[in-house]
Coordinates of C-alpha atoms in Angstrom, one line a residue:
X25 CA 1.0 -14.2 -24.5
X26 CA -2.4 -13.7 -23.5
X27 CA -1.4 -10.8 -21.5
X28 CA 1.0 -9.3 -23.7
X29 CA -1.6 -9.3 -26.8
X30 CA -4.5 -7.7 -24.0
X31 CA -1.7 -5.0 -23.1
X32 CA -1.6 -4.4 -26.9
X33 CA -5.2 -4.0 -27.2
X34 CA -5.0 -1.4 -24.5
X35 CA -2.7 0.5 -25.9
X36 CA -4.1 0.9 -29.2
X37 CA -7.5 2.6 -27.5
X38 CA -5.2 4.9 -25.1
X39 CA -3.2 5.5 -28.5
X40 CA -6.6 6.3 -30.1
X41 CA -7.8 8.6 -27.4
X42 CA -4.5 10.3 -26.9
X43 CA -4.7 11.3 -30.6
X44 CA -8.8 12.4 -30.4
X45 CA -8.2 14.2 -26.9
X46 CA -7.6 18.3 -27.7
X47 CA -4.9 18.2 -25.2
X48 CA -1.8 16.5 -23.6
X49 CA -3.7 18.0 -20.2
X50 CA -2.4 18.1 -16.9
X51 CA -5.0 18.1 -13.8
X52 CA -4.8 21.8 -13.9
X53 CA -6.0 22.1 -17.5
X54 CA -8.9 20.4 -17.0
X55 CA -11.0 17.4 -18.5
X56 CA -10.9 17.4 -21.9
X57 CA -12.7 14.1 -22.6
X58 CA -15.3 15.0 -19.8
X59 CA -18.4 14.5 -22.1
X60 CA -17.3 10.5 -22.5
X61 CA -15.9 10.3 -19.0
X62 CA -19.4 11.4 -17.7
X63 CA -20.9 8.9 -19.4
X64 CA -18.3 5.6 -18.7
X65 CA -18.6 6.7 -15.1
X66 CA -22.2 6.3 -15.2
X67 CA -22.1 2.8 -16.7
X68 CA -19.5 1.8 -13.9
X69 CA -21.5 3.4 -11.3
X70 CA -24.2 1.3 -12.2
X71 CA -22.4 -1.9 -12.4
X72 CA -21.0 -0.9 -8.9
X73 CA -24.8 0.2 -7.1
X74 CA -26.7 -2.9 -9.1
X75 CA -24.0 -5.6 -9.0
X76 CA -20.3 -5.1 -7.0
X77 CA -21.7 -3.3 -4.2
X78 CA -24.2 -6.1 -2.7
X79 CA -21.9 -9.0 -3.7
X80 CA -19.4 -6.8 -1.3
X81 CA -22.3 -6.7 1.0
X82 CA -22.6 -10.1 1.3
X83 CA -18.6 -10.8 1.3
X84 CA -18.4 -8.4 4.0
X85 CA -21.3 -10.2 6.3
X86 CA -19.5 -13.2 6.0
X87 CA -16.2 -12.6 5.9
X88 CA -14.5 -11.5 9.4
X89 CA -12.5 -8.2 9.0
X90 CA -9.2 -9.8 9.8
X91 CA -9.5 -12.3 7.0
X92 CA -10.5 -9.5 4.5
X93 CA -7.1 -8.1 5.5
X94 CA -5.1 -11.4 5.4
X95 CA -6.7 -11.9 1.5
X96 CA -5.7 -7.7 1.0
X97 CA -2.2 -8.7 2.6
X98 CA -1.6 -11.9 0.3
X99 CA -2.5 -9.9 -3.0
X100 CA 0.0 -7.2 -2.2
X101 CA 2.7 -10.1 -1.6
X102 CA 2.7 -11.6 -5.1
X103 CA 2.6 -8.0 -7.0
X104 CA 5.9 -8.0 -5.2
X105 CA 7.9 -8.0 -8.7
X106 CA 6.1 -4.9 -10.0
X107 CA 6.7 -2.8 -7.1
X108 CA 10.1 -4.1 -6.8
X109 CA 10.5 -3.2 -10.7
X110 CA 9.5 -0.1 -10.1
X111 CA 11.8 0.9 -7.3
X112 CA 14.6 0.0 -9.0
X113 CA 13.3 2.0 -12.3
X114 CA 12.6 5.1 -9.9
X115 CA 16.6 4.2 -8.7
X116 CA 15.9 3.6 -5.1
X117 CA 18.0 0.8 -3.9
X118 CA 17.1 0.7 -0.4
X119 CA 13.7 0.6 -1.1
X120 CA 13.9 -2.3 -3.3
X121 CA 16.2 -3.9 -0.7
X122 CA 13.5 -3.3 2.1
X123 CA 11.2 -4.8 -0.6
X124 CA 12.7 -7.9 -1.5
X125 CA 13.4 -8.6 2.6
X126 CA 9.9 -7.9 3.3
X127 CA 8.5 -10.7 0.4
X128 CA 11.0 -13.0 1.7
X129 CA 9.8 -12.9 5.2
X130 CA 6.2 -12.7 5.1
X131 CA 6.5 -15.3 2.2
X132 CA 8.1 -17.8 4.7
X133 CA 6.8 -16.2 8.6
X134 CA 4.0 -14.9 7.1
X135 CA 2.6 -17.9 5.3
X136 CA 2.4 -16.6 1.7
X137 CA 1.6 -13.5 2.7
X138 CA -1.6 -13.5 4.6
X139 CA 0.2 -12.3 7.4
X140 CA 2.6 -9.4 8.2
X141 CA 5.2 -9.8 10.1
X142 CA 8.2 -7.6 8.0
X143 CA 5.9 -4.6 8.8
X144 CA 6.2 -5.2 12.8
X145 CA 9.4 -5.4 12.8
X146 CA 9.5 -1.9 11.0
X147 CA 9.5 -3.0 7.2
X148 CA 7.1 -0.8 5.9
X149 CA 5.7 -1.8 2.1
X150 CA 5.7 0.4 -0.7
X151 CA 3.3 1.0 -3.3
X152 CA 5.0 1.8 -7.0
X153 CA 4.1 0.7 -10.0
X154 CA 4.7 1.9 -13.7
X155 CA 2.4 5.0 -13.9
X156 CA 4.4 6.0 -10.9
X157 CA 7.8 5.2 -12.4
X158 CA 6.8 7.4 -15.7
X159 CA 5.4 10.3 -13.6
X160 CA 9.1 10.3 -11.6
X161 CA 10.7 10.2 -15.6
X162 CA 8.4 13.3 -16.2
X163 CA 6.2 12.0 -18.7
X164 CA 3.1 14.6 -18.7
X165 CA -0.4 12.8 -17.1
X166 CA -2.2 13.3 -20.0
X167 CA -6.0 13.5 -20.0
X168 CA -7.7 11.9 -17.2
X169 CA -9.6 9.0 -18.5
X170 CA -12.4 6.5 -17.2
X171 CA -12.3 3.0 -18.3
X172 CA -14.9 0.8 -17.9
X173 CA -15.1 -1.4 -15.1
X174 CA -11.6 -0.5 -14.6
X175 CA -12.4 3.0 -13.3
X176 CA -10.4 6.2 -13.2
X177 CA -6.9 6.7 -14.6
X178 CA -4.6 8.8 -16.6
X179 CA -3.0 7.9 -20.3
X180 CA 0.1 8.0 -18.4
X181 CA -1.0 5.7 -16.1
X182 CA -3.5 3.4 -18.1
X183 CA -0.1 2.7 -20.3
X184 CA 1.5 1.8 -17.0
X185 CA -1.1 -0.6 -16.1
X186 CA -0.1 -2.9 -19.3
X187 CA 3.6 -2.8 -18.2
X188 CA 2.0 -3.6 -14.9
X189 CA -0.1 -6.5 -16.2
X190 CA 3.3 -8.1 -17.6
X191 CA 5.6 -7.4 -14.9
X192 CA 3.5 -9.4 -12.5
X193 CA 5.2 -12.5 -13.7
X194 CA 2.7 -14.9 -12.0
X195 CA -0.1 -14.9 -14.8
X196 CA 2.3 -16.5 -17.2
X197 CA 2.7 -19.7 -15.1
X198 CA -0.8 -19.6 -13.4
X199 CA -4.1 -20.8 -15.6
X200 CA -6.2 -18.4 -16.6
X201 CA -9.4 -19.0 -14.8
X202 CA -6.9 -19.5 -11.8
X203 CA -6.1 -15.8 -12.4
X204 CA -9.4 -14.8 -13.1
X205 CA -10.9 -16.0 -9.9
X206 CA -8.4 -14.5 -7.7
X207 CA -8.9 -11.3 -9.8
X208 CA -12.7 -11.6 -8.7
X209 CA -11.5 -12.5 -5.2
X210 CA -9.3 -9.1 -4.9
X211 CA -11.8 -7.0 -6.5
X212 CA -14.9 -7.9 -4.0
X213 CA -12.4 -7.3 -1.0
X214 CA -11.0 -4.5 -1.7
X215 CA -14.6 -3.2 -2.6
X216 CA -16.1 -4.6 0.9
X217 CA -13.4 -2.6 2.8
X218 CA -14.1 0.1 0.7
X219 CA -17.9 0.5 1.3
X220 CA -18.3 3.1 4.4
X221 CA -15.5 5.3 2.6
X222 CA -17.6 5.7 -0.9
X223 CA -21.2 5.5 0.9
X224 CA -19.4 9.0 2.3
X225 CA -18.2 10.1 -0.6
X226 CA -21.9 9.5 -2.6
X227 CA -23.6 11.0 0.0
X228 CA -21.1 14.0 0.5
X229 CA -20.3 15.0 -3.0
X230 CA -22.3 17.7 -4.6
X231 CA -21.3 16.2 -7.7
X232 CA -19.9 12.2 -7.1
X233 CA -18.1 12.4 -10.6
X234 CA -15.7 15.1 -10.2
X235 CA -15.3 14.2 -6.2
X236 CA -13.7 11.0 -7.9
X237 CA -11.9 12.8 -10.4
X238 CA -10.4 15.2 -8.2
X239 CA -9.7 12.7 -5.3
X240 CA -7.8 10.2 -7.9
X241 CA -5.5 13.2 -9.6
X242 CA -4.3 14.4 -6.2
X243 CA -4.1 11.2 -5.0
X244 CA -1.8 10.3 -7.9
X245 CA 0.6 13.9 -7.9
X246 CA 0.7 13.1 -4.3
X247 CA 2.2 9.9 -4.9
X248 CA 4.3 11.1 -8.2
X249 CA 6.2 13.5 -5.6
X250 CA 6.9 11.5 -2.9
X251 CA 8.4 9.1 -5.2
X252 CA 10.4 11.7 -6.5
X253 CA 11.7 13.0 -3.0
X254 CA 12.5 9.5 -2.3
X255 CA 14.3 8.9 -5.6
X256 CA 16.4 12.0 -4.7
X257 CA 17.0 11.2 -1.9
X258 CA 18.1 7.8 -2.4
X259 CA 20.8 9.3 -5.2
X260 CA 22.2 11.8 -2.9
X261 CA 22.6 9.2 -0.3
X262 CA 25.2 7.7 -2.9
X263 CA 27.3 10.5 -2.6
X264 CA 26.5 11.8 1.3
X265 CA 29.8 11.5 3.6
X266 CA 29.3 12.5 7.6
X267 CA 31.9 15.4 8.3
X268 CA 34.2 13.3 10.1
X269 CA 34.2 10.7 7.1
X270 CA 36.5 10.6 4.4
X271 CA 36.2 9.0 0.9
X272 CA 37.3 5.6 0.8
X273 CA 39.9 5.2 -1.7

């Protein structure tokens, strides 16, 4: 209930900027809220330079690469229900089969997760989640919007993160500090794996704000259409017979 009630929470400020924002703006028309973006992406910058980024320092002098990807590994595994969700939303049967095979086996060969064995033998992952799913549905982005500490996102997909957050499943049967810890966990990883590619992108950027901006909106069409194609072609799959087939009855 926790969860649900957080979700709620969210929603209402996403609700309250939606209806403040000038526009329901795709990335071409802009960034409408750019004066409070600017500002939120200062604040998280700062929490990232003055606190994230040395703890990741440290987690990354300790922790041996391979293990850093075992932990990435065993993360992905138990969001396993909200791609899975998702695939089946974005009607793509054969991914969500390839899904539930690959959760199955690196649950059991893979020991929870921390290791991969589904993707040797050619079980590739997938990455959807709800944003996603209403992007494939054509609901419009919306205003891109930063979030503190939670960093850049859409109000399409900032509402997807709550149905996210409750589609997860394991939260509701894990204790919260249990849940918060591995959050913390995740977070420092994924930012110790992550520290040559923004160290580029700081030094790189003429102007580090809209490098991020831009980077995350294509990132995000980019995924919106291949989840698309794939839906498509997953639905005319249903309906594909060779030439020398005929219909079964």
């Amino acid at each position: 209930m926790t969860r649900v009630r957080r979700c709620r929470g969210w929603l209402a400020v996403l609700l309250l900027v939606t209806t403040a924002a000038p526009v329901w703006a795709d990335a071409d028309d802009g960034d409408p809220l750019e004066s409070i973006n600017r500002k939120v992406f200062a604040f998280n910058d700062a929490v990232d330079r003055w606190f994230l980024e040395p703890v990741a320092r440290g987690w990354d002098a300790v922790v041996p690469d391979p293990v850093q990807g075992a932990i990435e590994r065993f993360f992905f595994n138990i969001d396993t229900p909200t791609v899975l969700a998702n695939e089946l939303l974005q009607g793509k049967p054969k991914r969500a089969a390839i899904t539930v095979t690959r959760f199955a086996f690196n649950t059991t060969f893979g020991v929870l997760g921390f290791f991969d064995p589904a993707a040797r033998w050619g079980l590739e992952r997938g990455d959807e989640e709800f944003g996603q799913t209403l992007g494939v549905w054509g609901a419009p982005a919306g205003p891109y919007l930063m979030l503190p500490f939670f960093g850049p996102y859409t109000i399409r997909d900032g509402a997807g993160m709550c149905v996210d957050w409750v589609t997860a499943v394991y939260p509701f049967y894990t204790a919260g500090h249990h849940t918060i810890g591995a959050s913390v966990v995740d977070t420092v990883n994924w930012r110790a794996q992550s520290l040559d590619t923004i160290d580029q992108l700081r030094s790189t950027s003429l102007d580090f704000y809209a490098a991020v901006r831009n980077g995350y909106l294509q990132r995000r069409e980019a995924q919106i259409a291949d989840s698309r194609d794939t839906a498509e072609e997953a639905e005319e799959d249903l309906y594909y017979f060779d030439e020398d087939e005929e219909p079964g009855p």
